[in-house]
Amino acid sequence: MNTDALFQALDRQRIETPSWGYGNSGTRFKTFAAPGAARDVFEKIEDAAEVHRLTGIAPSVALHIPWDEVEDYAELRRFAESRGVTLGAINPNVFQDDPYKFGSIANPDPEVRERAVGHLLECVEVMRQTGSRDLSLWFADGTNYAGQDDLRARKRRVREALGRVHDALPEGSRMLVEYKLFEPAFYATDLFDWGAAYAHCLAIGEKAQVLVDLGHHAQSVNIEQIVAFLLDEGRLGGFHFNARRYADDDLIVGTTNPFELFSIYAELVAAEGAGDDLTRTTARNVAYMIDQSHNIEPKVEAMLYSVLNCQEAYAKALLIDRERLAAAQAAGDVLGAHRTFTDAFRTDVRPLLAEWRRSHGLPEDPIAAHRASGYQAKVVAERGTAAAGGGFPVKS
Amino acid sequence: MNTDALFQALDRQRIETPSWGYGNSGTRFKTFAAPGAARDVFEKIEDAAEVHRLTGIAPSVALHIPWDEVEDYAELRRFAESRGVTLGAINPNVFQDDPYKFGSIANPDPEVRERAVGHLLECVEVMRQTGSRDLSLWFADGTNYAGQDDLRARKRRVREALGRVHDALPEGSRMLVEYKLFEPAFYATDLFDWGAAYAHCLAIGEKAQVLVDLGHHAQSVNIEQIVAFLLDEGRLGGFHFNARRYADDDLIVGTTNPFELFSIYAELVAAEGAGDDLTRTTARNVAYMIDQSHNIEPKVEAMLYSVLNCQEAYAKALLIDRERLAAAQAAGDVLGAHRTFTDAFRTDVRPLLAEWRRSHGLPEDPIAAHRASGYQAKVVAERGTAAAGGGFPVKS
Amino acid sequence: MNTDALFQALDRQRIETPSWGYGNSGTRFKTFAAPGAARDVFEKIEDAAEVHRLTGIAPSVALHIPWDEVEDYAELRRFAESRGVTLGAINPNVFQDDPYKFGSIANPDPEVRERAVGHLLECVEVMRQTGSRDLSLWFADGTNYAGQDDLRARKRRVREALGRVHDALPEGSRMLVEYKLFEPAFYATDLFDWGAAYAHCLAIGEKAQVLVDLGHHAQSVNIEQIVAFLLDEGRLGGFHFNARRYADDDLIVGTTNPFELFSIYAELVAAEGAGDDLTRTTARNVAYMIDQSHNIEPKVEAMLYSVLNCQEAYAKALLIDRERLAAAQAAGDVLGAHRTFTDAFRTDVRPLLAEWRRSHGLPEDPIAAHRASGYQAKVVAERGTAAAGGGFPVKS
Amino acid sequence: MNTDALFQALDRQRIETPSWGYGNSGTRFKTFAAPGAARDVFEKIEDAAEVHRLTGIAPSVALHIPWDEVEDYAELRRFAESRGVTLGAINPNVFQDDPYKFGSIANPDPEVRERAVGHLLECVEVMRQTGSRDLSLWFADGTNYAGQDDLRARKRRVREALGRVHDALPEGSRMLVEYKLFEPAFYATDLFDWGAAYAHCLAIGEKAQVLVDLGHHAQSVNIEQIVAFLLDEGRLGGFHFNARRYADDDLIVGTTNPFELFSIYAELVAAEGAGDDLTRTTARNVAYMIDQSHNIEPKVEAMLYSVLNCQEAYAKALLIDRERLAAAQAAGDVLGAHRTFTDAFRTDVRPLLAEWRRSHGLPEDPIAAHRASGYQAKVVAERGTAAAGGGFPVKS
């Protein structure tokens, strides 16, 4: 791939950052308050705009409702646009109200299910106002003890609720169905893996696609293979990028195993150029979103790091010599194929990306530029340190 | 459930034992030769007949082709029947010929794929001769290194081959598609989880169902939930029972976590009585098969232990007070539901099962009866200790 | 073992319940407020007393400082004694103050380390006032990103701090050093496994022993073997009992894999009768403590369930036919030994335990007695539903 | 670090390749015969010499006894030296004789234990003849079923046997005690983790050190932290390098997660320059050995790839800006420290290593040179394709 083609491909990359990544977050033990952390949706959008200003590839912000609820979404949309970003995926929250203790759309109580579906439908309405294409659905539903509830009945409740939401989606929009192995449920999670999400999507309709969160799999699962499978079936809708080693650690994407992130992008790049229409179209419509918790590190800088890690992984994936790879694969040349694949990963793409940034009027080193910009000091001064709450009570 | 109903349910239980469980097996390090281990398919059938004679619920034997290949399957069938058992599922082997080094039906080389499909179609022919209902398909296909082969291309090759075999199946028969996380492939396995197997089955037709091997999942995966999901979708075809803690350990079923085996049977028992036709029919047609490697323990006794562990788990699952469970579940009584569920597990069903055996003219303690029978000494005398081979070469 | 000997053994069993198990707890997503949950240390002690009143084997309560901090520990001690229980292990908290964001005793900042050691030494002082034998030490220290801090330097800081605390311990007391694979740290935890805890204990002195929390291991680790190893080395100090499937789930002990809990007790029972003095003495001084989070289930009932699960596991372990087991083991009778071992597990000990309770004037079914007692309704009326806090902020 | 210092450091790197890596190997399912695979120890040494000739940093070969047993080790030593390599660590084999079915040094049968110790002592004698410094000990000992044997008794048997071997070691030599989570044992492995190996080493004497095999840990365990811990305690003796994702996959080192290999080398490089004498001396005496199974790829090329991956990881670790890293760590600059650490990993060291090779008269691209050399064709012609054996019997 020559530099022109590379730069054109790099021009197309988009990473959506999440509003909640700019606010305080923590573990069940403690939420440490970060000085300058965004206190409301407007400050979150400002932080997201700073990330986009420095990287050029993070032009939208995902919202979490009701965390980011406002009276007037048209106004919020204008606010975002005035900062140079747009509003992205809408993420409903059906895990935090007290009635959701035993689940939302899978709850044994039909009233609770109705409440949950009602919130989801409100979020569909928000989509219309924000102009969002994607409704991003994660459910904390599950059980902690064997026998606690009927697994098949819960599955059917999930199916029914998803179907209702699906049918209410505006034309041209999608629902992205996320799965997760565990947490906060510790015996069984209702949408427990990609197979479950996929089966539901197939059953409810064309607007339903699967969302892959990199932190939601069992140990050792090959994520790039799931990505390839879903692309080939036309059902990969998007990503929640982050990194993990143990559980759903929600660390900065690419920090635990950068080779895995590269391997995932390698599948996406291949699919974007696939001969098969369905695969190619699916790949080109994938929503790339970050979903992380920056518990101990500065949030804006962490988000910059995340976006840049995705850019590096994508750039390396673009460098794979596809012809040579295909030839080695066809010949059963195991090590030749693997080496062709890993040679792209071995390449240091920082100079290339610095050049790409230069050519777009962006700072060559966005993190250094951010550190030099005084942005962090400014927001600390303006926002102070919000009470973080969270974690165990300090004193019962 | 009263004793009559319990006994009738116990009367319906069937566990198929595998011919290969009676022969020598080992790890990649060493296969220890077991004195008296079956040397050919006839001796394997004799061992299986011994297990059925003592337990009354293991009336069929799964075959592995070509390990159990014979010229005349009609004769083999008569031999089995003369011993009181029938021939069960046919298990093709497309992992052991030299051309399969890079896979069978997913191999990049079309000639190798053709060879593999050819063998599978031969096995369909064997089914006609043995009267087997189920073609049980496990593929070792996969890759060891990232980039070694094209994951989507391999998926499509699998789809095509499975479709061809599906369409050749005799009326009334099925193909059971097994999945496995890893081993012998260590980067990506082509049929890597239930979702992949399920997607293929959906695509190729009604005669394709998923086979769940208890040892083929990632750490911590909730197997009973997969079972429930597949039952509800009408796509659970059968089991390969065994136990694991680490990898695909292929230990005696129920020895690592008996509560898990109970929880799986709890789903099956519930589905057998489901109001939904598809679920109920699916549950009643599940093929219960054992697939184990008895590397260090006596094989016939190990198989007895396995069959009895399944019987205990099933009996306990029958004892669950379903009405009380449903009431507690509906009320959100987490601990009441869990206790109702676990009270059945806590029950010692050995006396009940001894009584059931007595009532069927079976030995109350099949293992003690086997130890007292002299069977093991007899086969050691007759068969001696076959050279085991396997493992690393003793001296290169 | 005859019934007299069994009952005497059962008489000796002790399970310490944790004060924090009676208050609200949750996940990072949400803490659901439980009606009637204890609001302060006095209410926690009342709940613990209720558990002891019904079970007879939970006579002490572990405290968490500063969650349970009071001005006058002598008064607290008298309060506990007036309710029929005593104060147990002291659990310092060095993870919740803001300065501990990068660790406590392993923090790169010497002032923070000093603060942490200061708190630990205060807790040693509390021990003197409460009459506690055990200082139970868990550290959240660790890092989230490779390179974040120097792993060897952190290890040395831990060693030094532990040594200082060790040397301040009153005569006859102990420090129990807990380890944990991960959470809240997601790259490296400073006390990451039993080997790390053991090495530190060896280095700092005789009063330091290892504490095993059942939820703090990597997937598939054999905990009973660690228990056996530490018993044999004379360095097993205590347990934090709970159950897990995925991460540190902190579920009710024995609910995920009751056979594992039985296997752990089997090692403890064997060691209590060991010929070797060190092993025997160590086993007899093990501190059995519960450490759980009852996020969705009623807390007192959950604690009853926990204590009873330990009693069942212990009773089953007492029933192992040790002579027969030893004979089978010596003979290489793999399945005979395993069956002897599992026959004890298969036994339904509920009738035996009901009898033991009757003989001690305890309710035969403590959970039913608790449900019938009106205790829960009483505390709901008295305490109401405390605000739970925790989890993500409802609205940023 | 300037280029001179870098080159000097690169000059010091040594990777020992294993004789058994050049012969056929496989999984329990099948050993595919590789054309040209070495058939005896002489051919293995020739292959190892080829790897050293092309890389310059693999000057020794580990031997496996009895696989590599010869009458005259002095002659073997001269043969190796004539090919430009030396004989390295001696690896006894106490897992493949029939009496070892229930273990070797932990076997309940004292005669089997004596046999095993006898073999180990013979290997000590071989060390004298080969001039080997290291006795590399791996034991397959363990149990498959709970209760099968007495865990504490087995531990004591291990301790006793290791002590006897330790005391027989020649002056200046060492025993490296390897641990492994599982396989071929599936319930409990006697030397199950680094803590167990470490405890035994401490107890038996100064010549005993721990050997870390990268494939022998539970999922998600942080290996570089174990390395750091053992270095700091002066008990890290050596490595068995390979890569894994699932079990003990024994793939080419660095292929699964190259960042992990880099992180391990980062600890080693840091320790080599440690202020502390014990740590520094320990680091400088670490034995770097490869232990892999090249089941489907050409063996000599695979070994080249392995050695080069270690060289790349080491070179990157040398590039870490240690001063900057330490400053960021001390300042609690989480992302600054992480970025400094990862910037070294991001660097493409291939040009640097090509230059280093050029300066040593080595081919710039050893793999390309090997492919061009005709070596593989030559050995295929000379050696043919040896029968591989292994795996399940083709026909029972």
CSV table of C-alpha atoms in Angstrom, one decimal, chain A residues 139-383:
chain,number,residue,atom,x,y,z
A,139,PHE,CA,-28.0,-5.3,30.1
A,140,ALA,CA,-26.7,-6.1,33.6
A,141,ASP,CA,-29.4,-8.8,33.8
A,142,GLY,CA,-28.5,-12.1,35.3
A,143,THR,CA,-28.6,-14.2,38.4
A,144,ASN,CA,-26.1,-14.9,41.2
A,145,TYR,CA,-27.2,-18.3,42.3
A,146,ALA,CA,-28.1,-21.5,40.5
A,147,GLY,CA,-31.9,-21.9,40.6
A,148,GLN,CA,-32.5,-18.2,41.3
A,149,ASP,CA,-34.5,-17.8,38.2
A,150,ASP,CA,-35.6,-19.8,35.2
A,151,LEU,CA,-32.9,-19.5,32.5
A,152,ARG,CA,-35.2,-20.3,29.6
A,153,ALA,CA,-37.9,-18.0,30.8
A,154,ARG,CA,-35.4,-15.2,31.1
A,155,LYS,CA,-34.2,-15.8,27.6
A,156,ARG,CA,-37.7,-15.5,26.3
A,157,ARG,CA,-38.3,-12.3,28.2
A,158,VAL,CA,-35.1,-10.8,26.6
A,159,ARG,CA,-36.2,-11.9,23.2
A,160,GLU,CA,-39.6,-10.2,23.5
A,161,ALA,CA,-38.2,-6.9,24.9
A,162,LEU,CA,-35.5,-6.7,22.2
A,163,GLY,CA,-38.1,-7.3,19.6
A,164,ARG,CA,-40.3,-4.5,20.8
A,165,VAL,CA,-37.4,-2.1,20.8
A,166,HIS,CA,-36.2,-3.3,17.4
A,167,ASP,CA,-39.6,-2.6,15.9
A,168,ALA,CA,-39.6,0.9,17.2
A,169,LEU,CA,-36.3,1.9,15.7
A,170,PRO,CA,-36.3,4.7,13.2
A,171,GLU,CA,-35.5,3.9,9.6
A,172,GLY,CA,-31.8,3.8,9.0
A,173,SER,CA,-30.9,3.2,12.6
A,174,ARG,CA,-29.7,0.1,14.4
A,175,MET,CA,-29.6,-1.5,17.8
A,176,LEU,CA,-26.3,-2.9,18.9
A,177,VAL,CA,-26.7,-5.8,21.2
A,178,GLU,CA,-23.8,-6.2,23.7
A,179,TYR,CA,-23.0,-9.4,25.5
A,180,LYS,CA,-20.9,-10.0,28.6
A,181,LEU,CA,-19.7,-13.1,30.3
A,182,PHE,CA,-20.3,-11.8,33.9
A,183,GLU,CA,-20.5,-8.9,36.2
A,184,PRO,CA,-22.5,-7.7,37.9
A,185,ALA,CA,-24.2,-11.1,37.7
A,186,PHE,CA,-22.0,-14.0,38.9
A,187,TYR,CA,-23.9,-17.1,38.1
A,188,ALA,CA,-25.5,-16.5,34.7
A,189,THR,CA,-25.7,-13.4,32.6
A,190,ASP,CA,-28.7,-13.4,30.2
A,191,LEU,CA,-26.7,-12.1,27.2
A,192,PHE,CA,-23.7,-14.1,28.0
A,193,ASP,CA,-21.7,-14.4,24.8
A,194,TRP,CA,-21.7,-13.4,21.1
A,195,GLY,CA,-23.7,-16.5,20.2
A,196,ALA,CA,-26.6,-15.5,22.5
A,197,ALA,CA,-26.5,-11.9,21.1
A,198,TYR,CA,-26.3,-13.2,17.6
A,199,ALA,CA,-29.2,-15.6,18.0
A,200,HIS,CA,-31.4,-12.8,19.4
A,201,CYS,CA,-30.4,-10.5,16.6
A,202,LEU,CA,-31.2,-13.1,13.9
A,203,ALA,CA,-34.6,-13.6,15.5
A,204,ILE,CA,-35.7,-10.0,15.9
A,205,GLY,CA,-34.7,-8.4,12.6
A,206,GLU,CA,-32.3,-6.7,10.3
A,207,LYS,CA,-31.7,-3.7,12.4
A,208,ALA,CA,-30.1,-5.7,15.2
A,209,GLN,CA,-26.4,-6.3,15.2
A,210,VAL,CA,-23.9,-7.6,17.7
A,211,LEU,CA,-21.6,-5.3,19.7
A,212,VAL,CA,-18.3,-6.7,20.8
A,213,ASP,CA,-16.8,-5.3,24.0
A,214,LEU,CA,-13.1,-6.4,24.2
A,215,GLY,CA,-13.4,-7.0,28.0
A,216,HIS,CA,-16.5,-9.2,28.0
A,217,HIS,CA,-15.1,-12.6,27.1
A,218,ALA,CA,-13.9,-15.7,29.0
A,219,GLN,CA,-10.2,-16.2,29.4
A,220,SER,CA,-8.3,-17.1,26.2
A,221,VAL,CA,-11.3,-16.6,23.8
A,222,ASN,CA,-10.1,-15.5,20.4
A,223,ILE,CA,-11.8,-12.2,19.8
A,224,GLU,CA,-10.6,-11.6,16.2
A,225,GLN,CA,-12.2,-14.9,15.2
A,226,ILE,CA,-15.6,-13.8,16.6
A,227,VAL,CA,-15.1,-10.5,14.7
A,228,ALA,CA,-14.4,-12.4,11.5
A,229,PHE,CA,-17.3,-14.7,12.0
A,230,LEU,CA,-19.8,-11.9,12.7
A,231,LEU,CA,-18.4,-9.9,9.7
A,232,ASP,CA,-19.0,-12.8,7.5
A,233,GLU,CA,-22.5,-13.2,8.7
A,234,GLY,CA,-23.2,-9.5,8.3
A,235,ARG,CA,-24.0,-9.1,12.0
A,236,LEU,CA,-21.1,-7.1,13.5
A,237,GLY,CA,-22.4,-3.8,14.5
A,238,GLY,CA,-19.8,-2.2,16.6
A,239,PHE,CA,-17.1,-2.3,19.3
A,240,HIS,CA,-16.6,-1.2,22.8
A,241,PHE,CA,-12.9,-0.9,22.9
A,242,ASN,CA,-10.9,-1.3,26.1
A,243,ALA,CA,-8.3,-3.7,27.5
A,244,ARG,CA,-8.4,-6.4,30.1
A,245,ARG,CA,-6.3,-9.1,31.6
A,246,TYR,CA,-8.5,-10.5,34.4
A,247,ALA,CA,-12.1,-9.6,34.3
A,248,ASP,CA,-13.8,-6.6,32.7
A,249,ASP,CA,-10.9,-4.4,33.6
A,250,ASP,CA,-11.9,-1.5,31.3
A,251,LEU,CA,-8.3,-0.3,30.9
A,252,ILE,CA,-7.0,1.7,28.1
A,253,VAL,CA,-7.4,-0.2,24.8
A,254,GLY,CA,-4.2,-1.8,23.6
A,255,THR,CA,-2.3,-1.7,26.8
A,256,THR,CA,-2.6,-5.3,27.8
A,257,ASN,CA,-1.9,-7.1,24.5
A,258,PRO,CA,-1.4,-4.7,21.6
A,259,PHE,CA,-0.9,-7.7,19.3
A,260,GLU,CA,-4.5,-8.7,19.9
A,261,LEU,CA,-5.8,-5.2,19.0
A,262,PHE,CA,-3.7,-5.4,15.8
A,263,SER,CA,-5.2,-8.8,15.0
A,264,ILE,CA,-8.7,-7.5,15.4
A,265,TYR,CA,-8.0,-4.6,13.1
A,266,ALA,CA,-6.4,-7.0,10.6
A,267,GLU,CA,-9.7,-8.7,10.3
A,268,LEU,CA,-11.6,-5.5,9.9
A,269,VAL,CA,-9.2,-4.2,7.2
A,270,ALA,CA,-9.5,-7.4,5.4
A,271,ALA,CA,-13.3,-7.4,5.5
A,272,GLU,CA,-13.4,-3.8,4.3
A,273,GLY,CA,-11.9,-5.0,1.1
A,274,ALA,CA,-13.8,-8.3,0.9
A,275,GLY,CA,-15.2,-9.4,-2.4
A,276,ASP,CA,-18.4,-10.4,-0.6
A,277,ASP,CA,-20.9,-7.5,-0.5
A,278,LEU,CA,-22.4,-8.3,2.8
A,279,THR,CA,-19.1,-8.6,4.6
A,280,ARG,CA,-17.7,-5.4,3.0
A,281,THR,CA,-20.8,-3.3,3.8
A,282,THR,CA,-20.9,-4.7,7.3
A,283,ALA,CA,-17.2,-3.8,7.9
A,284,ARG,CA,-17.6,-0.3,6.6
A,285,ASN,CA,-20.5,0.4,8.9
A,286,VAL,CA,-18.9,-0.9,12.1
A,287,ALA,CA,-19.3,1.6,15.0
A,288,TYR,CA,-15.9,2.0,16.7
A,289,MET,CA,-16.5,3.1,20.2
A,290,ILE,CA,-14.4,3.3,23.4
A,291,ASP,CA,-15.8,2.1,26.7
A,292,GLN,CA,-13.3,2.5,29.5
A,293,SER,CA,-13.0,3.4,33.2
A,294,HIS,CA,-10.0,5.6,33.9
A,295,ASN,CA,-9.8,5.0,37.6
A,296,ILE,CA,-6.4,6.2,38.5
A,297,GLU,CA,-5.1,8.0,35.4
A,298,PRO,CA,-6.0,11.5,34.0
A,299,LYS,CA,-9.1,11.0,31.9
A,300,VAL,CA,-8.5,13.2,28.8
A,301,GLU,CA,-4.9,12.0,28.5
A,302,ALA,CA,-6.1,8.4,28.9
A,303,MET,CA,-8.6,8.9,26.1
A,304,LEU,CA,-6.0,10.4,23.9
A,305,TYR,CA,-3.8,7.3,24.5
A,306,SER,CA,-6.8,5.1,23.7
A,307,VAL,CA,-7.6,6.8,20.4
A,308,LEU,CA,-3.9,6.7,19.4
A,309,ASN,CA,-3.6,3.1,20.2
A,310,CYS,CA,-6.5,2.3,17.9
A,311,GLN,CA,-4.9,4.4,15.2
A,312,GLU,CA,-1.6,2.6,15.5
A,313,ALA,CA,-3.3,-0.8,15.4
A,314,TYR,CA,-5.2,0.2,12.3
A,315,ALA,CA,-2.2,1.7,10.6
A,316,LYS,CA,-0.2,-1.5,11.2
A,317,ALA,CA,-3.1,-3.6,9.9
A,318,LEU,CA,-3.1,-1.5,6.7
A,319,LEU,CA,0.5,-2.4,6.2
A,320,ILE,CA,0.0,-6.1,6.0
A,321,ASP,CA,1.2,-7.4,2.7
A,322,ARG,CA,-2.1,-9.0,1.7
A,323,GLU,CA,-0.9,-10.6,-1.5
A,324,ARG,CA,2.1,-12.2,0.1
A,325,LEU,CA,0.0,-13.3,3.0
A,326,ALA,CA,-2.6,-15.0,0.8
A,327,ALA,CA,0.1,-16.7,-1.2
A,328,ALA,CA,1.8,-18.1,2.0
A,329,GLN,CA,-1.6,-19.2,3.4
A,330,ALA,CA,-2.5,-21.0,0.2
A,331,ALA,CA,0.9,-22.8,0.2
A,332,GLY,CA,0.6,-24.0,3.7
A,333,ASP,CA,3.6,-21.9,4.6
A,334,VAL,CA,2.7,-21.5,8.3
A,335,LEU,CA,5.7,-19.5,9.3
A,336,GLY,CA,5.9,-17.4,6.1
A,337,ALA,CA,2.3,-16.4,6.6
A,338,HIS,CA,2.7,-15.7,10.3
A,339,ARG,CA,5.9,-13.7,9.6
A,340,THR,CA,4.2,-11.6,6.9
A,341,PHE,CA,1.4,-10.9,9.3
A,342,THR,CA,3.7,-10.0,12.2
A,343,ASP,CA,6.1,-7.9,10.1
A,344,ALA,CA,3.3,-5.4,9.8
A,345,PHE,CA,2.9,-5.4,13.6
A,346,ARG,CA,6.7,-5.0,14.1
A,347,THR,CA,6.7,-1.9,12.0
A,348,ASP,CA,7.0,1.3,14.0
A,349,VAL,CA,4.2,3.4,12.5
A,350,ARG,CA,4.8,6.5,14.8
A,351,PRO,CA,6.7,8.4,12.1
A,352,LEU,CA,4.0,7.6,9.5
A,353,LEU,CA,1.3,8.8,11.8
A,354,ALA,CA,3.2,11.9,12.8
A,355,GLU,CA,3.4,12.7,9.1
A,356,TRP,CA,-0.3,12.1,8.6
A,357,ARG,CA,-1.0,14.4,11.5
A,358,ARG,CA,1.3,17.1,10.1
A,359,SER,CA,-0.5,16.9,6.8
A,360,HIS,CA,-3.8,17.5,8.6
A,361,GLY,CA,-2.6,20.3,10.7
A,362,LEU,CA,-2.7,18.2,13.8
A,363,PRO,CA,0.0,18.1,16.5
A,364,GLU,CA,2.5,15.4,15.8
A,365,ASP,CA,2.4,14.1,19.3
A,366,PRO,CA,-1.1,14.7,20.6
A,367,ILE,CA,-0.3,13.6,24.1
A,368,ALA,CA,2.7,16.0,24.4
A,369,ALA,CA,0.6,18.7,22.9
A,370,HIS,CA,-2.1,18.1,25.5
A,371,ARG,CA,0.4,18.2,28.3
A,372,ALA,CA,1.8,21.4,26.9
A,373,SER,CA,-1.6,23.0,26.3
A,374,GLY,CA,-2.6,23.7,29.9
A,375,TYR,CA,-6.0,22.1,29.3
A,376,GLN,CA,-5.8,19.9,32.4
A,377,ALA,CA,-4.8,22.8,34.7
A,378,LYS,CA,-7.6,24.9,33.2
A,379,VAL,CA,-10.3,22.3,33.9
A,380,VAL,CA,-8.9,21.6,37.4
A,381,ALA,CA,-9.2,25.3,38.1
A,382,GLU,CA,-12.7,25.6,36.6
A,383,ARG,CA,-14.2,22.3,37.8
